[in-house]
Amino acid sequence: MALTRIDGVEKPKFEVKVEKKVELRIESKPLLKENGTEKLNNLRSQGDLTRFRLNAQFQANNPAPPPTPDERIASLKKILPHLPPEDRQAVQNTIKGLELTRDAGDPAKVREMAEKIINDNGGVDHFDSVEAGKDLAEMGRLSPSAGKAVLDEMLKIVKPEDRDEIAQDFVENMSEKELSELARTPEGKAMLETAKHELEQGKVHDDERATIDRIDVALQTATQTQDEAVAAAAERVKDSMQYDVVGGGEKLAEEIARLNSLYGPEAGGALMAQLYKDMPHELGASLRLMDDLSETQKNDVGRALGDMFGGLSADEKAGFAEWVSNWTVQDAFTPNFGMENKATSFADLISRSFNTEMKTAVVNAMMEQAKTIEPGLFGDNGGVDVQALFTSAANIANSLPSAERAEMLQKIIETLPEVNLPSLISDPETKDALSRLFMSSGEQLLHNAAPDGAFASRQFQEGMIKFMELTLFSENPGQLRPQMMEEMVRLTANVGDAAAQPPVSQAEYENAHGGWSQQDHVEAMSGLMAMAWKAAENQKGAIQADRKQREETMKMFTGLAFSFVPGAGKVLGELGGEGAEFLDQIAGKIRDFAWDKAKGALQSGVENRLNDLMSGDSLENIDKMLGTLRDTVLSLNASLPNGENGELDLRSKFQSAFAFYQLIQF
């Protein structure tokens, strides 16, 4: 739909042409005084003049007058019933704007409109300026000339104490973009200047000063290019940040929202880039203290950071990522001095961006910095700096698309062997952030780390053991530990499909299990259970000290072991609930399982070993539990096909994982 302007404001345009028809006859009689017919024939023969061109030339020299407002209104009303429903409101608004603009030239009708707004909103004696401001703002949107005329008339009618109220309330009912558009028309500019004049009379309160500032910005941006508007906004933010970092952050969010509404999101990014260049310290100090802003404001700031990052050079991008990481470490200590911010506040803003490259760069920078932190006099600076980096990195990574999310989870896991693990064990928030990331990306992570079933990277294996120590078995658990244990069981739940008889084709199996063959699948899931076993060995003291932890650990290992039994996947897949509720159902499902159909497993005693694992003796003592787990693994090993009689060799893959960690000698 095309657009036109009413008093300078863009509105939907429906062209109505009023043409003056002129018929020009060319006959055999002379048209020109001298040799007319001969000259005309000559011109025609040369192609220089035709009936069409002559008619067009005449009309160009005699243009039709533009349609009057009433003619345009009548034409629009005529086509209105024939428009699709989604277009009718816009046309109705255009009609209303034309009618208001027409009536703005009639003093009697202006007086009538002003009195109607006042009387509809309490009258002079009980005037409701807030509601009247909404009506006046709507009029200004539709027709600035009518809005200006009616505002002037209302100011003559209302009581003196209500003049500044109606001026303020009409402005506050318009967005930044609407105010700027209003200011681009002569009548709209005059309307805003009138409102500003009324607000400046007498004592100016803080809220009135804020409205005056909005008017000033609208009048300024009405004639500015985007670059000029960004430069002016940067100066306003700098003035605020220099004296008040919290207020500076609020001002930054306000200016980003204004620029975005006027020019689009790239303008907010340009403002952020200017501030990052001119005053990075003050900008960082303000960005870390934005917890009290609205979600919309935080989203605007985060997206502006991403837009800014996209325009940086490669070196500048690396520097920015380090800058965010440094601020995160610095913020880790400020709560000790009574500040209200959190060390993960900056990361929260980064997470709100749409820029994947920025997020991955920041996570990588945080992990590199974590490696450099050495234990201090008080034990790794109390651990808060390492905690802040890992928690922030996990939160940022969890906001990434799935592929990049799994890559960053692997980066975090592979960093764990290079940091002082005790600094992380005491923080439940870090554990929950890591658990949340694993629960959203664990399956993709395992396929990335073991594409052919084998976890080839020693760094990953060591990191994964430490990761499980933190999230599954250490003291001070996070709230998500039961859900993390559930995720472990769900990841392995269908590995028993590999030993199902008769076996499906390798191609069919790979298609159903993310590209893993039967051998790959068994090797990967055996490795996962072995790493969990090793992590539990490392945290035996914490598990033994907490009965609830022992109960949940026993249930998880029971589910992991049961997963290798053919048919277990269907049983575990039917379990409802989550976390502890899910784990509580595993024992009953194992006892009800149709063991007579799992002949190999039955013959090797897997059922008995699983019952032992779920026994009271196993529950009371972690060493007994892990010993019974060893017996269960041996029974599982005996039940798996070993390549004889044309079977798949799953047993050797199963054995290799546990032998690698020196847990069992088969």
XYZ file of C-alpha atoms in Angstrom:
666
model
C 0.000 0.000 0.000
C 1.502 3.394 -0.876
C 1.856 6.191 1.687
C 1.069 9.884 1.561
C 1.403 12.567 4.177
C -1.281 14.509 5.965
C 0.255 17.591 7.554
C 3.608 15.937 6.981
C 2.683 12.633 8.633
C 2.827 9.484 6.539
C -0.547 7.821 6.067
C -1.800 5.052 3.755
C -2.313 6.469 0.293
C -5.154 5.623 -2.025
C -4.760 7.630 -5.227
C -7.896 9.267 -6.508
C -7.348 10.934 -9.852
C -9.675 13.720 -10.955
C -8.844 14.201 -14.591
C -9.946 16.988 -16.850
C -10.854 15.320 -20.099
C -9.952 17.276 -23.164
C -10.865 15.897 -26.543
C -8.774 17.139 -29.386
C -10.052 16.356 -32.852
C -7.732 16.400 -35.775
C -9.636 16.789 -39.009
C -8.762 17.362 -42.617
C -9.407 21.046 -42.161
C -6.311 23.135 -41.491
C -5.396 23.080 -37.796
C -2.552 25.484 -38.153
C -2.876 28.874 -39.695
C -0.319 28.296 -42.396
C -0.045 25.056 -44.336
C -1.611 23.354 -41.317
C -2.621 20.067 -42.873
C 0.585 19.717 -44.787
C 2.704 20.444 -41.698
C 0.694 18.093 -39.525
C 1.001 15.303 -42.064
C 4.712 15.876 -42.277
C 5.060 15.676 -38.513
C 3.015 12.499 -38.428
C 5.050 10.895 -41.118
C 8.232 11.663 -39.202
C 6.867 10.033 -36.034
C 7.292 13.268 -34.083
C 3.672 13.772 -33.265
C 0.777 11.398 -32.689
C -2.671 11.864 -31.348
C -1.492 10.330 -28.039
C 1.518 12.610 -27.700
C -0.431 15.695 -28.564
C -3.045 14.856 -25.970
C -0.365 14.131 -23.338
C 1.405 17.379 -24.088
C -1.805 19.321 -23.714
C -2.574 17.725 -20.360
C 0.949 18.376 -19.105
C 0.513 22.041 -19.870
C -2.926 22.068 -18.279
C -2.682 19.879 -15.127
C -5.837 18.868 -13.328
C -6.314 20.510 -9.925
C -5.593 18.278 -6.902
C -8.640 16.699 -5.276
C -10.175 18.600 -2.395
C -10.251 16.995 1.082
C -13.948 16.265 0.622
C -13.295 14.601 -2.729
C -10.579 12.414 -1.205
C -12.790 11.520 1.759
C -15.655 10.594 -0.557
C -13.393 8.438 -2.730
C -11.958 6.589 0.262
C -15.375 5.969 1.738
C -16.476 4.563 -1.594
C -13.686 1.984 -1.752
C -13.686 1.177 1.990
C -16.287 -1.651 1.856
C -14.307 -3.400 -0.863
C -10.995 -3.535 1.027
C -9.724 -6.621 2.892
C -10.395 -6.405 6.651
C -6.721 -5.928 7.532
C -6.581 -2.687 5.481
C -9.806 -1.080 6.651
C -8.565 0.364 9.937
C -5.705 2.176 8.220
C -8.089 3.685 5.676
C -10.545 4.663 8.395
C -7.707 6.442 10.220
C -6.794 8.239 6.990
C -10.401 9.355 6.547
C -10.518 10.546 10.146
C -7.268 12.468 9.692
C -8.580 14.173 6.555
C -11.786 15.146 8.348
C -9.848 16.538 11.310
C -7.513 18.499 9.036
C -10.510 19.937 7.169
C -12.264 20.916 10.409
C -9.084 22.454 11.892
C -9.690 25.442 9.659
C -13.129 26.121 11.147
C -12.908 27.912 14.572
C -16.390 26.768 15.552
C -15.571 23.122 14.930
C -12.225 23.459 16.760
C -14.087 24.847 19.779
C -16.573 21.978 19.546
C -13.780 19.353 19.456
C -11.973 20.940 22.423
C -15.146 21.081 24.528
C -15.963 17.466 23.668
C -12.597 16.192 24.925
C -12.964 18.199 28.139
C -16.578 17.184 28.773
C -15.857 13.522 27.988
C -13.180 13.552 30.671
C -14.801 15.110 33.735
C -15.535 18.622 32.541
C -13.735 21.754 33.635
C -14.390 21.249 37.353
C -13.363 17.574 37.507
C -10.973 17.464 34.620
C -9.148 14.145 34.043
C -6.037 15.265 32.192
C -4.662 11.715 31.848
C -7.614 10.474 29.792
C -7.891 13.781 27.946
C -4.194 13.481 27.100
C -4.870 10.129 25.413
C -7.586 11.702 23.240
C -5.401 14.664 22.319
C -2.421 12.418 21.510
C -4.600 10.346 19.174
C -5.762 13.506 17.449
C -2.153 14.630 17.027
C -1.252 11.317 15.417
C -4.106 11.592 12.913
C -3.824 15.294 12.152
C -1.121 17.546 13.660
C -2.963 20.668 12.505
C -6.113 19.608 14.342
C -4.081 18.602 17.401
C -2.394 22.011 17.580
C -5.633 23.915 17.093
C -7.552 21.862 19.677
C -4.696 22.060 22.254
C -4.668 25.850 21.928
C -8.424 25.957 22.401
C -8.368 23.604 25.411
C -5.767 25.770 27.123
C -8.245 28.655 26.911
C -10.998 26.599 28.553
C -9.411 24.514 31.354
C -8.452 25.925 34.724
C -4.949 27.444 34.991
C -3.708 24.621 37.209
C -4.689 22.064 34.532
C -2.831 23.674 31.644
C 0.527 22.016 32.365
C -1.236 18.713 33.128
C -2.899 18.432 29.741
C 0.371 19.447 28.050
C 2.328 16.765 29.897
C -0.241 14.003 29.550
C -0.627 14.366 25.804
C 3.175 14.092 25.359
C 3.461 11.076 27.668
C 0.868 9.243 25.604
C 3.092 9.316 22.526
C 6.140 7.159 21.794
C 9.555 8.566 20.896
C 8.967 7.784 17.236
C 5.523 9.393 17.278
C 6.884 12.542 18.910
C 9.668 12.778 16.345
C 7.202 12.298 13.487
C 4.932 14.940 15.000
C 7.858 17.367 15.244
C 8.624 16.947 11.520
C 5.430 18.859 10.583
C 5.086 22.613 11.180
C 1.839 22.174 13.099
C 3.223 19.271 15.144
C 6.362 21.203 16.002
C 4.222 24.117 17.159
C 2.066 21.759 19.228
C 5.139 20.417 21.051
C 6.556 23.883 21.580
C 3.237 24.948 23.122
C 3.321 21.950 25.471
C 6.918 22.724 26.457
C 6.014 26.365 27.178
C 3.209 25.310 29.501
C 5.470 22.869 31.371
C 8.145 25.510 31.927
C 5.772 27.869 33.729
C 6.236 28.066 37.482
C 8.147 25.414 39.425
C 9.245 22.566 37.184
C 9.004 19.176 38.895
C 11.218 16.204 38.054
C 8.536 14.415 36.044
C 7.843 17.613 34.109
C 11.553 18.038 33.430
C 11.626 14.503 32.027
C 8.736 15.368 29.682
C 10.471 18.563 28.576
C 13.572 16.503 27.809
C 11.491 14.184 25.640
C 10.090 17.170 23.745
C 13.573 18.618 23.240
C 14.886 15.312 21.888
C 11.899 14.988 19.551
C 12.404 18.516 18.211
C 16.097 17.821 17.783
C 15.811 14.418 16.108
C 13.125 15.676 13.730
C 15.811 17.425 11.685
C 18.775 15.115 12.404
C 20.358 12.372 10.373
C 20.903 9.037 12.142
C 24.588 9.811 12.695
C 23.760 13.185 14.211
C 21.125 11.631 16.459
C 23.566 8.951 17.655
C 26.240 11.546 18.432
C 23.775 13.681 20.398
C 22.494 10.646 22.331
C 26.074 9.631 23.160
C 26.743 13.039 24.702
C 23.621 12.791 26.847
C 24.594 9.317 28.078
C 28.185 10.388 28.794
C 26.976 13.289 30.922
C 24.842 10.878 32.939
C 27.468 8.118 33.315
C 30.166 10.470 34.540
C 28.198 11.270 37.662
C 25.995 8.231 38.267
C 26.805 4.748 36.918
C 23.374 3.377 37.824
C 21.550 6.358 36.359
C 23.892 6.192 33.392
C 22.757 2.658 32.647
C 19.127 3.744 32.783
C 19.881 6.663 30.484
C 21.675 4.334 28.066
C 18.674 2.002 27.899
C 16.371 4.990 27.356
C 18.481 6.382 24.499
C 18.832 2.975 22.821
C 15.054 2.527 22.872
C 14.563 6.000 21.391
C 17.109 5.508 18.614
C 15.782 2.045 17.784
C 12.254 3.377 17.452
C 13.378 6.180 15.149
C 15.996 4.520 12.970
C 16.020 0.786 13.700
C 18.248 -1.443 15.881
C 21.452 -0.541 14.057
C 21.217 2.917 15.638
C 21.322 1.432 19.151
C 24.402 -0.551 18.144
C 26.033 2.612 16.808
C 25.442 4.346 20.139
C 26.964 1.425 22.022
C 29.995 1.463 19.708
C 30.524 5.180 20.310
C 30.405 4.766 24.088
C 32.680 1.696 24.009
C 35.212 3.706 22.024
C 35.033 6.911 24.069
C 34.529 5.709 27.654
C 34.845 1.918 28.039
C 35.378 2.023 31.814
C 32.264 4.064 32.526
C 30.265 1.946 30.087
C 31.370 -1.289 31.751
C 30.609 0.104 35.196
C 27.057 0.926 34.106
C 26.367 -2.299 32.192
C 27.132 -4.437 35.252
C 24.481 -2.635 37.312
C 21.371 -3.135 35.215
C 19.546 -5.787 37.240
C 16.746 -3.371 38.122
C 15.924 -2.462 34.520
C 12.878 -3.948 32.824
C 13.205 -7.051 30.679
C 12.531 -4.955 27.579
C 15.317 -2.531 28.480
C 17.767 -5.365 29.111
C 16.854 -6.917 25.779
C 17.481 -3.605 24.019
C 20.889 -3.209 25.662
C 21.908 -6.797 24.937
C 20.928 -6.517 21.291
C 22.791 -3.231 20.970
C 25.924 -4.964 22.264
C 25.508 -7.613 19.589
C 24.960 -5.027 16.840
C 28.063 -3.156 18.001
C 30.165 -6.346 18.033
C 29.253 -7.084 14.417
C 30.988 -3.880 13.314
C 34.298 -4.513 15.110
C 37.507 -5.771 13.542
C 38.870 -9.208 14.478
C 41.306 -7.700 17.006
C 38.615 -5.455 18.442
C 36.280 -8.425 18.856
C 38.916 -10.317 20.836
C 39.513 -7.221 22.957
C 35.803 -6.808 23.630
C 35.455 -10.449 24.718
C 38.366 -10.027 27.157
C 36.809 -6.775 28.382
C 33.574 -8.582 29.289
C 35.522 -11.376 30.992
C 37.581 -8.889 33.025
C 34.469 -7.098 34.202
C 32.956 -10.439 35.234
C 35.974 -11.208 37.432
C 35.909 -7.715 38.904
C 32.201 -8.005 39.638
C 32.799 -11.275 41.482
C 34.257 -9.328 44.384
C 31.939 -6.324 44.567
C 29.150 -8.124 46.491
C 31.680 -8.461 49.321
C 31.503 -4.686 49.646
C 27.738 -4.446 49.835
C 26.979 -3.709 46.169
C 23.669 -4.885 44.775
C 24.924 -6.326 41.487
C 25.588 -9.965 40.632
C 28.731 -11.215 38.943
C 26.614 -12.729 36.173
C 24.770 -9.491 35.307
C 27.040 -8.648 32.387
C 26.673 -12.193 31.040
C 22.900 -11.817 31.209
C 23.081 -8.863 28.812
C 25.348 -10.787 26.430
C 22.876 -13.689 26.478
C 20.108 -11.405 25.245
C 21.948 -10.560 22.033
C 21.252 -12.276 18.722
C 24.972 -12.299 17.849
C 26.236 -15.887 18.019
C 29.807 -14.875 17.216
C 29.927 -12.472 20.159
C 28.599 -15.066 22.583
C 31.095 -17.737 21.570
C 33.949 -15.220 21.707
C 33.007 -14.203 25.256
C 32.680 -17.823 26.460
C 36.104 -18.644 25.019
C 37.629 -15.569 26.644
C 36.127 -16.480 30.012
C 37.508 -19.999 29.861
C 40.966 -18.733 28.913
C 40.919 -16.317 31.830
C 39.747 -19.067 34.225
C 42.909 -21.015 33.422
C 45.091 -18.111 34.559
C 43.608 -17.705 38.048
C 45.953 -19.128 40.674
C 44.966 -20.041 44.246
C 45.408 -17.030 46.526
C 46.172 -16.700 50.199
C 42.571 -17.434 51.079
C 42.060 -20.330 48.678
C 41.747 -19.208 45.082
C 40.437 -15.784 46.077
C 37.545 -17.518 47.756
C 36.671 -19.104 44.425
C 34.214 -16.349 43.526
C 36.116 -15.284 40.420
C 36.260 -18.807 38.969
C 32.624 -19.364 39.930
C 31.596 -16.149 38.202
C 33.407 -17.086 34.997
C 31.971 -20.608 34.776
C 28.447 -19.579 35.748
C 28.487 -16.688 33.271
C 29.954 -18.818 30.490
C 27.340 -21.544 31.039
C 24.492 -19.017 31.005
C 25.743 -17.405 27.802
C 26.326 -20.777 26.136
C 22.795 -21.874 27.013
C 21.411 -18.976 24.944
C 23.187 -20.150 21.777
C 21.704 -22.216 18.931
C 21.992 -25.965 19.517
C 25.167 -26.639 17.518
C 27.153 -23.780 19.050
C 25.680 -24.537 22.477
C 27.135 -28.062 22.414
C 30.501 -26.731 21.195
C 30.709 -24.245 24.058
C 29.675 -26.905 26.581
C 32.600 -28.995 25.365
C 34.892 -25.963 25.717
C 33.736 -25.468 29.309
C 34.185 -29.155 30.145
C 37.676 -29.266 28.652
C 38.667 -26.225 30.739
C 37.756 -27.876 34.050
C 40.968 -29.943 34.387
C 42.977 -26.718 34.253
C 41.275 -24.904 37.139
C 41.239 -25.410 40.872
C 38.149 -27.608 41.246
C 37.551 -26.929 44.970
C 36.806 -23.304 44.072
C 33.688 -24.493 42.201
C 32.426 -27.204 44.557
C 30.996 -24.761 47.087
C 28.691 -22.925 44.668
C 25.246 -24.449 43.901
C 24.499 -21.690 41.373
C 27.473 -22.705 39.227
C 26.429 -26.358 39.411
C 22.890 -25.537 38.311
C 24.140 -23.394 35.410
C 26.352 -26.268 34.237
C 23.555 -28.828 34.722
C 21.088 -26.694 32.797
C 23.518 -26.448 29.892
C 24.179 -30.205 29.863
C 20.486 -31.054 29.993
C 19.889 -28.960 26.871
C 22.952 -30.173 24.929
C 24.152 -33.466 26.413
C 23.176 -35.684 23.512
C 24.791 -33.425 20.906
C 27.867 -33.103 23.126
C 28.376 -36.877 23.282
C 28.045 -37.241 19.520
C 30.568 -34.414 19.025
C 33.068 -35.864 21.507
C 32.651 -39.494 20.395
C 31.530 -39.503 16.741
C 32.613 -43.122 16.352
C 31.793 -44.151 19.931
C 35.228 -43.543 21.467
C 36.006 -40.481 23.603
C 39.385 -39.856 22.002
C 40.300 -36.635 23.830
C 41.942 -37.217 27.187
C 41.228 -33.576 28.034
C 37.520 -34.164 27.475
C 37.519 -37.359 29.555
C 39.197 -35.669 32.508
C 36.939 -32.659 32.169
C 33.822 -34.807 31.998
C 34.778 -36.636 35.194
C 35.226 -33.315 36.987
C 31.991 -32.039 35.462
C 30.135 -35.031 36.911
C 31.834 -34.601 40.265
C 30.448 -31.068 40.404
C 26.951 -31.657 39.101
C 26.182 -35.188 40.363
C 28.153 -36.069 43.476
C 29.833 -33.177 45.308
C 28.639 -31.501 48.499
C 26.469 -28.360 48.344
C 24.436 -29.704 45.414
C 22.449 -27.499 43.108
C 18.678 -27.747 42.937
C 18.943 -29.445 39.539
C 20.981 -32.460 40.678
C 18.031 -34.916 40.505
C 17.146 -33.632 37.016
C 20.788 -34.007 35.989
C 20.755 -37.634 37.171
C 17.529 -38.197 35.249
C 19.213 -36.798 32.118
C 22.066 -39.271 32.524
C 19.623 -42.188 32.571
C 17.625 -40.833 29.639
C 20.796 -40.435 27.559
C 21.687 -44.106 27.985
C 18.111 -45.436 28.071
C 17.991 -46.999 24.618
C 21.519 -48.431 24.364
C 19.989 -51.856 24.975
C 18.639 -51.602 21.419
C 22.149 -52.483 20.240
C 21.846 -56.015 21.663
C 18.263 -56.600 20.525
C 17.578 -59.826 18.647
C 17.223 -60.100 15.800
C 19.488 -57.097 15.138
C 18.436 -54.396 12.709
C 20.727 -53.346 9.876
C 23.543 -50.971 10.673
C 22.104 -48.277 8.394
C 18.725 -48.502 10.091
C 20.330 -48.362 13.533
C 22.500 -45.368 12.658
C 19.486 -43.526 11.334
C 17.630 -44.102 14.616
C 20.575 -43.223 16.911
C 22.116 -40.066 15.513
C 24.706 -41.771 13.316
C 26.037 -44.256 15.875
C 26.254 -47.919 14.899
C 25.460 -50.595 17.502
C 29.158 -50.846 18.438
C 29.556 -47.061 18.565
C 26.489 -46.689 20.752
C 27.591 -49.317 23.277
C 31.098 -47.876 23.459
C 29.886 -44.300 23.977
C 27.322 -45.152 26.655
C 29.771 -47.483 28.419
C 32.236 -44.619 28.475
C 29.617 -42.290 29.912
C 28.753 -44.726 32.716
C 32.431 -45.358 33.397
C 33.127 -41.625 33.733
C 30.184 -41.307 36.125
C 31.550 -44.239 38.156
C 35.004 -42.619 38.294
C 33.484 -39.305 39.386
C 31.576 -41.079 42.179
C 34.817 -42.741 43.308
C 36.423 -39.307 43.561
C 33.534 -37.937 45.643
C 32.884 -40.954 47.894
C 33.181 -38.888 51.038
C 30.487 -36.402 49.967
C 28.148 -39.218 48.871
C 28.617 -41.201 52.101
C 27.914 -38.109 54.217
C 24.441 -37.547 52.753
C 21.799 -40.292 52.764
C 19.658 -38.526 50.181
C 22.683 -38.288 47.927
C 23.318 -42.037 48.363
C 19.704 -42.837 47.483
C 19.773 -40.745 44.307
C 23.197 -42.070 43.303
C 22.015 -45.668 43.724
C 18.926 -45.039 41.597
C 20.922 -43.345 38.862
C 23.480 -46.156 38.609
C 20.677 -48.720 38.626
C 19.049 -46.929 35.690
C 22.357 -46.648 33.819
C 23.075 -50.360 34.195
C 19.523 -51.404 33.328
C 19.748 -49.347 30.095
C 22.038 -51.996 28.565
C 19.321 -54.667 28.801
C 17.389 -55.145 25.532
C 13.911 -53.645 25.932
C 14.908 -51.309 28.778
C 14.607 -48.255 26.538
C 10.880 -48.714 26.118
C 10.397 -49.192 29.859
C 12.468 -46.145 30.842
C 10.874 -44.081 28.106
C 7.464 -44.603 29.675
C 8.476 -43.136 33.027
C 6.769 -39.868 33.855
C 7.747 -37.073 36.201
C 11.148 -35.480 36.438
C 14.128 -35.421 38.751
C 13.594 -37.298 42.004
C 10.125 -38.433 40.918
C 11.621 -40.043 37.817
C 14.410 -41.746 39.771
C 11.948 -43.124 42.325
C 10.135 -45.134 39.626
C 13.185 -46.966 38.275
C 13.323 -49.756 40.877
C 9.677 -50.720 40.418
C 10.026 -50.836 36.650
C 13.092 -53.087 36.911
C 11.312 -55.486 39.248
C 8.297 -55.623 36.916
C 10.424 -56.120 33.812
C 9.775 -59.284 31.761
C 13.167 -60.816 32.456
C 12.246 -64.110 30.850
C 12.326 -62.330 27.487
C 15.864 -61.091 28.085
C 17.411 -64.515 28.094
C 21.025 -63.500 27.832
C 20.676 -60.982 30.602
C 18.774 -63.468 32.776
C 21.334 -66.232 32.295
C 24.185 -63.944 33.276
C 22.504 -62.832 36.482
C 21.943 -59.176 35.588
C 18.564 -59.231 37.294
C 20.095 -60.456 40.557
C 22.914 -57.939 40.415
C 20.503 -55.064 39.852
C 18.436 -56.207 42.825
C 21.616 -56.252 44.891
C 22.416 -52.730 43.703
C 19.015 -51.571 44.943
C 19.390 -53.308 48.326
C 19.682 -51.742 51.753
C 23.326 -52.777 52.108
C 24.190 -50.894 48.934
C 22.306 -47.850 50.132
C 24.052 -47.663 53.496
C 27.624 -47.780 52.235
C 29.055 -46.128 49.144
C 31.881 -48.660 48.880
C 29.317 -51.463 48.941
C 27.276 -49.637 46.294
C 30.242 -49.204 43.957
C 31.311 -52.790 44.549
C 27.860 -54.024 43.591
C 27.960 -51.756 40.550
C 31.177 -53.526 39.556
C 29.448 -56.918 39.822
C 26.530 -55.616 37.771
C 28.855 -54.379 35.040
C 30.546 -57.785 34.928
C 27.165 -59.459 34.516
C 26.213 -57.062 31.774
C 29.504 -57.770 30.045
C 28.753 -61.495 30.051
C 25.317 -60.907 28.567
C 26.475 -58.881 25.571
C 27.119 -60.458 22.153
C 30.823 -61.144 21.607
C 30.964 -61.669 17.864
C 30.420 -65.413 17.859
C 28.121 -67.115 15.369
C 27.887 -63.998 13.241
C 26.768 -61.751 16.129
C 27.946 -58.204 16.551
C 30.906 -57.826 18.911
C 29.512 -55.457 21.530
C 31.354 -56.952 24.474
C 34.823 -55.710 23.526
C 33.464 -52.157 23.103
C 31.802 -52.392 26.524
C 34.977 -53.655 28.155
C 37.270 -51.052 26.641
C 35.480 -48.153 28.339
C 35.679 -49.569 31.874
C 39.200 -50.896 31.430
C 40.383 -47.479 30.231
C 39.541 -45.948 33.615
C 41.043 -48.960 35.427
C 37.724 -49.671 37.083
C 37.534 -53.356 36.151
C 39.904 -55.971 34.855
C 37.767 -58.263 32.675
